[in-house]
Amino acid sequence: MRKFNGRFVILVLMGMNIYNNYAQGYKMDTPIMGWSSWNTYRVDINEALIKKQTDAMVYNGFKKVGYQFVNIDDGFFGWRDEKGQLHSHPERFPNGMKVLADYIHSKGLKAGIYSEAGANTCGSIWDSDKNGIGVGLYGFEHQDASLFFNEWGYDFIKIDYCGAGQQLELDEKERYKEIVNAIREVSSRNISLNICRWAYPGTWVKNYARSWRISEDISPNWESVKHIISKNLYLSAFAGEGHYNDMDMLEIGRGLSEVEEETHFGMWCIMCSPLLIGCDLTTIPEKSMDLLKNKELIAINQDPLGLQAYVVQHKGDGYVLVKDLETRQGTKRAVALYNPSGKWCSFSVPLETLELAGVAEIRDLVRRKNQGIVKDVIEYDVEPHGVKILCVNAEKRLERVVYEAEQAYLNDFDDLAKRSRSVAFMPFEDASGGMTVCNLGGHKKNYAEWNDVYSKKGGRYEMKVFYVPAEKKQYSVIDHKIEVSVNGERFSFSNLEKERSKGVMSVAFEIDLKPGYNVIRIGSRYTWSPDIDCFTLKPIHQD
Ligand code: GLA
């Protein structure tokens, strides 16, 4: 009996443990935060400099608010010896790279390193760094991975694609797969891996990297910041679950105006980009430092849901982006009113566009000030190049009505511009949000997917798909078929409008949604589909 009791107690304790783990939830990796050497120093780095920046991360209080990584970018390479062993730069890093990783770790921080998928580094091509020749991972995947992670002890790696793309013409997916498999074989540690291909590389990337660059290199000017935001506006569905679109290292503290710095940081935060400071931390201006340490902005970047905000309104010059905070389908949401233009922009955002209703409390997260309470609509004038980043906490959450094509996960999407006809975002003035998705279909994997179609109670809905007939002259195939799948149940429409001049057209039908999340896909398995604008859902009340 006693024995039984003992076992029972153990089982109960084990059960409680499982329950606790479950209740606490699985903790997802949030975007990494830290500092990287590239923006300010390019290849001109050395041991003393990295140590100084590490110290400054701590004494300036960055570590306290969550900045954790000290990342050494290009410039540390020395040469590869006859055994294939990689060496650090003899003058810049005479004591090797392990001492630096140890130093960074001794401060309670994490250490990042850099390499190249091909043989020759970007620095060897763009910065005349002769030491960058033959030091990339090509042919040395296992050997270098073991050196970086087992011997030197680094926790992060950024893997570039200069030599690989320009000199070897390798296939991105195959090449990164090879490298990542080698890393996984030599180290069981949770290495944070960043793929740097200067464009969204394709949906395969989530299996191999924690983050991936979506644009060319950032520079410390407004045009560059604006361009990168524009590249990321419609990529929210490709991020998530601990994997992020990387908008590149921050240019804060390097000459942007105060407003532009706020927009830069605010948008990187709400779009859930990694936050890697790129300025000299020993001379950073006070204002820039305060901004980078704004805990309320950092909190929306490090929110446990790990979501990237998506565009829900685009009127005139202004974009409105939104994402859930803390709880999915809750009443608390982060909102950005983003004005990329050179003129003031007036925003008027109905609460229902944010899927919210009732009375809403508004807080300005850049100013860290409550803005009072609104009903029905949020209104602000936003200055040129400016943004309002708000936390909106409302009484009620509404079900979403409009699902834009440009918010969808496009299964066959990449931004590499290598194929003659690939699925892409296509502006169309009369489309909702001014944007459509073109070139869906052609084969069964080329679909748009919304995996977060939420219905509280489930039931019957009218679904209306809005599309723009394809340009007839452009292709020999006439693109007028749409296939919709709702949780796997298929609906086909083949007699759609063929005249593009008619503008946005629609087709409506009834579907059943289950309570909770549903998956809706649009594509066409054998022919191309017309350009898709959006779909709407309206519950059909059956009394
Ligand atoms: C590329 C990357 C940059 C930087 C340099 C290093 O250009 O995009 O971020 O790492 O290489 O040479």
CSV table of N, CA, C and O in Angstrom, one decimal, residues 98-152:
chain,number,residue,atom,x,y,z
A,98,LYS,N,38.6,32.7,-30.1
A,98,LYS,CA,38.0,32.0,-28.9
A,98,LYS,C,38.1,33.0,-27.7
A,98,LYS,O,37.1,33.1,-26.9
A,99,VAL,N,39.2,33.7,-27.6
A,99,VAL,CA,39.4,34.7,-26.4
A,99,VAL,C,38.2,35.7,-26.5
A,99,VAL,O,37.7,36.1,-25.4
A,100,LEU,N,37.8,36.1,-27.7
A,100,LEU,CA,36.7,37.1,-27.7
A,100,LEU,C,35.4,36.5,-27.3
A,100,LEU,O,34.6,37.1,-26.6
A,101,ALA,N,35.1,35.3,-27.8
A,101,ALA,CA,33.8,34.6,-27.4
A,101,ALA,C,33.8,34.4,-25.9
A,101,ALA,O,32.8,34.7,-25.2
A,102,ASP,N,35.0,34.0,-25.3
A,102,ASP,CA,35.1,33.9,-23.9
A,102,ASP,C,34.8,35.2,-23.2
A,102,ASP,O,34.1,35.3,-22.2
A,103,TYR,N,35.4,36.3,-23.7
A,103,TYR,CA,35.3,37.6,-23.1
A,103,TYR,C,33.8,38.0,-23.1
A,103,TYR,O,33.3,38.4,-22.1
A,104,ILE,N,33.2,37.8,-24.3
A,104,ILE,CA,31.7,38.2,-24.4
A,104,ILE,C,30.9,37.4,-23.4
A,104,ILE,O,30.1,37.9,-22.7
A,105,HIS,N,31.2,36.1,-23.4
A,105,HIS,CA,30.4,35.2,-22.4
A,105,HIS,C,30.7,35.6,-21.0
A,105,HIS,O,29.8,35.6,-20.1
A,106,SER,N,31.9,36.1,-20.7
A,106,SER,CA,32.2,36.4,-19.3
A,106,SER,C,31.4,37.6,-18.8
A,106,SER,O,31.2,37.9,-17.6
A,107,LYS,N,30.8,38.4,-19.8
A,107,LYS,CA,30.0,39.5,-19.4
A,107,LYS,C,28.5,39.1,-19.4
A,107,LYS,O,27.6,40.0,-19.4
A,108,GLY,N,28.3,37.8,-19.5
A,108,GLY,CA,26.9,37.4,-19.5
A,108,GLY,C,26.2,37.6,-20.8
A,108,GLY,O,24.9,37.7,-20.9
A,109,LEU,N,26.9,37.7,-21.9
A,109,LEU,CA,26.3,38.0,-23.2
A,109,LEU,C,26.6,36.8,-24.2
A,109,LEU,O,27.3,35.9,-23.8
A,110,LYS,N,26.0,36.9,-25.4
A,110,LYS,CA,26.2,35.8,-26.3
A,110,LYS,C,27.1,36.3,-27.5
A,110,LYS,O,27.0,37.5,-27.8
A,111,ALA,N,27.8,35.4,-28.1
A,111,ALA,CA,28.8,35.8,-29.2
A,111,ALA,C,28.3,35.4,-30.6
A,111,ALA,O,27.9,34.2,-30.7
A,112,GLY,N,28.5,36.3,-31.5
A,112,GLY,CA,28.1,35.9,-32.9
A,112,GLY,C,29.3,36.0,-33.9
A,112,GLY,O,30.2,36.9,-33.7
A,113,ILE,N,29.3,35.2,-34.9
A,113,ILE,CA,30.3,35.2,-35.9
A,113,ILE,C,29.7,35.2,-37.2
A,113,ILE,O,28.5,35.2,-37.4
A,114,TYR,N,30.6,35.3,-38.3
A,114,TYR,CA,30.1,35.5,-39.6
A,114,TYR,C,30.8,34.6,-40.6
A,114,TYR,O,32.0,34.3,-40.4
A,115,SER,N,30.1,34.1,-41.6
A,115,SER,CA,30.9,33.4,-42.7
A,115,SER,C,30.1,33.6,-44.0
A,115,SER,O,29.1,34.3,-44.1
A,116,GLU,N,30.5,32.8,-45.0
A,116,GLU,CA,30.1,32.9,-46.4
A,116,GLU,C,29.8,31.5,-46.9
A,116,GLU,O,30.5,30.6,-46.7
A,117,ALA,N,28.7,31.4,-47.7
A,117,ALA,CA,28.3,30.1,-48.2
A,117,ALA,C,29.2,29.6,-49.3
A,117,ALA,O,29.4,28.5,-49.5
A,118,GLY,N,29.9,30.6,-50.0
A,118,GLY,CA,30.8,30.2,-51.1
A,118,GLY,C,32.2,30.2,-50.5
A,118,GLY,O,32.4,30.0,-49.3
A,119,ALA,N,33.2,30.4,-51.4
A,119,ALA,CA,34.6,30.3,-51.0
A,119,ALA,C,35.1,31.7,-50.5
A,119,ALA,O,35.9,31.9,-49.6
A,120,ASN,N,34.7,32.8,-51.3
A,120,ASN,CA,35.2,34.1,-51.0
A,120,ASN,C,34.2,35.0,-50.4
A,120,ASN,O,33.0,35.0,-50.7
A,121,THR,N,34.6,35.8,-49.4
A,121,THR,CA,33.7,36.6,-48.6
A,121,THR,C,33.3,37.9,-49.4
A,121,THR,O,33.9,38.2,-50.4
A,122,CYS,N,32.2,38.5,-48.9
A,122,CYS,CA,31.7,39.8,-49.5
A,122,CYS,C,32.8,40.8,-49.3
A,122,CYS,O,33.1,41.6,-50.3
A,123,GLY,N,33.5,40.8,-48.2
A,123,GLY,CA,34.6,41.8,-48.0
A,123,GLY,C,35.7,41.6,-49.0
A,123,GLY,O,36.3,42.6,-49.4
A,124,SER,N,35.9,40.4,-49.5
A,124,SER,CA,37.0,40.2,-50.5
A,124,SER,C,36.5,40.8,-51.9
A,124,SER,O,37.3,41.3,-52.7
A,125,ILE,N,35.2,40.9,-52.0
A,125,ILE,CA,34.7,41.4,-53.3
A,125,ILE,C,34.4,42.9,-53.2
A,125,ILE,O,34.8,43.7,-54.1
A,126,TRP,N,33.8,43.4,-52.1
A,126,TRP,CA,33.4,44.8,-52.0
A,126,TRP,C,34.4,45.7,-51.2
A,126,TRP,O,34.3,46.9,-51.4
A,127,ASP,N,35.1,45.1,-50.3
A,127,ASP,CA,36.0,45.9,-49.5
A,127,ASP,C,37.5,45.6,-49.7
A,127,ASP,O,38.3,45.9,-48.8
A,128,SER,N,37.8,45.0,-50.8
A,128,SER,CA,39.2,44.6,-51.2
A,128,SER,C,39.9,43.9,-50.0
A,128,SER,O,41.1,44.2,-49.8
A,129,ASP,N,39.2,43.1,-49.3
A,129,ASP,CA,39.9,42.4,-48.2
A,129,ASP,C,40.5,41.1,-48.7
A,129,ASP,O,39.8,40.1,-48.8
A,130,LYS,N,41.8,41.1,-48.9
A,130,LYS,CA,42.4,39.9,-49.6
A,130,LYS,C,42.3,38.7,-48.7
A,130,LYS,O,42.4,37.6,-49.1
A,131,ASN,N,42.2,38.9,-47.4
A,131,ASN,CA,42.2,37.8,-46.4
A,131,ASN,C,40.8,37.1,-46.5
A,131,ASN,O,40.6,36.0,-45.9
A,132,GLY,N,39.9,37.6,-47.3
A,132,GLY,CA,38.6,37.0,-47.4
A,132,GLY,C,38.5,36.0,-48.6
A,132,GLY,O,37.5,35.4,-48.9
A,133,ILE,N,39.7,35.7,-49.2
A,133,ILE,CA,39.7,34.8,-50.3
A,133,ILE,C,39.9,33.3,-49.8
A,133,ILE,O,40.9,33.1,-49.0
A,134,GLY,N,39.0,32.4,-50.2
A,134,GLY,CA,39.2,31.0,-49.8
A,134,GLY,C,38.9,30.7,-48.4
A,134,GLY,O,39.2,29.6,-47.9
A,135,VAL,N,38.2,31.6,-47.7
A,135,VAL,CA,38.0,31.4,-46.2
A,135,VAL,C,36.5,31.1,-45.9
A,135,VAL,O,36.1,30.9,-44.8
A,136,GLY,N,35.7,31.1,-47.0
A,136,GLY,CA,34.2,30.8,-46.8
A,136,GLY,C,34.0,29.3,-46.5
A,136,GLY,O,35.0,28.5,-46.5
A,137,LEU,N,32.8,29.0,-46.3
A,137,LEU,CA,32.4,27.6,-45.9
A,137,LEU,C,32.5,26.6,-47.0
A,137,LEU,O,32.5,25.4,-46.7
A,138,TYR,N,32.6,27.0,-48.2
A,138,TYR,CA,32.5,26.1,-49.3
A,138,TYR,C,33.6,25.0,-49.3
A,138,TYR,O,34.8,25.3,-49.3
A,139,GLY,N,33.2,23.7,-49.1
A,139,GLY,CA,34.1,22.6,-49.0
A,139,GLY,C,34.6,22.4,-47.5
A,139,GLY,O,35.3,21.4,-47.3
A,140,PHE,N,34.3,23.3,-46.6
A,140,PHE,CA,34.8,23.2,-45.3
A,140,PHE,C,33.7,23.3,-44.2
A,140,PHE,O,33.9,23.8,-43.1
A,141,GLU,N,32.5,22.9,-44.6
A,141,GLU,CA,31.3,23.1,-43.8
A,141,GLU,C,31.5,22.5,-42.4
A,141,GLU,O,31.3,23.2,-41.4
A,142,HIS,N,31.9,21.2,-42.3
A,142,HIS,CA,32.0,20.6,-41.0
A,142,HIS,C,33.1,21.1,-40.2
A,142,HIS,O,33.0,21.4,-39.0
A,143,GLN,N,34.2,21.3,-40.9
A,143,GLN,CA,35.5,21.7,-40.2
A,143,GLN,C,35.2,23.1,-39.6
A,143,GLN,O,35.6,23.4,-38.4
A,144,ASP,N,34.7,24.0,-40.4
A,144,ASP,CA,34.5,25.4,-39.9
A,144,ASP,C,33.4,25.4,-38.8
A,144,ASP,O,33.5,26.1,-37.8
A,145,ALA,N,32.3,24.6,-39.0
A,145,ALA,CA,31.2,24.6,-38.0
A,145,ALA,C,31.8,24.1,-36.7
A,145,ALA,O,31.5,24.7,-35.6
A,146,SER,N,32.6,23.1,-36.7
A,146,SER,CA,33.2,22.6,-35.5
A,146,SER,C,34.1,23.6,-34.8
A,146,SER,O,34.1,23.8,-33.6
A,147,LEU,N,34.8,24.4,-35.6
A,147,LEU,CA,35.7,25.4,-35.1
A,147,LEU,C,34.9,26.5,-34.5
A,147,LEU,O,35.1,26.9,-33.3
A,148,PHE,N,33.9,27.1,-35.2
A,148,PHE,CA,33.1,28.2,-34.7
A,148,PHE,C,32.3,27.8,-33.4
A,148,PHE,O,32.3,28.6,-32.5
A,149,PHE,N,31.7,26.7,-33.4
A,149,PHE,CA,30.7,26.4,-32.3
A,149,PHE,C,31.3,25.5,-31.2
A,149,PHE,O,31.0,25.7,-30.1
A,150,ASN,N,32.2,24.5,-31.6
A,150,ASN,CA,32.7,23.7,-30.6
A,150,ASN,C,34.0,24.2,-30.0
A,150,ASN,O,34.1,24.2,-28.8
A,151,GLU,N,34.9,24.7,-30.8
A,151,GLU,CA,36.2,25.1,-30.3
A,151,GLU,C,36.1,26.6,-29.8
A,151,GLU,O,36.5,26.9,-28.7
A,152,TRP,N,35.6,27.5,-30.7
A,152,TRP,CA,35.6,28.9,-30.3
A,152,TRP,C,34.4,29.2,-29.4
A,152,TRP,O,34.4,30.1,-28.6
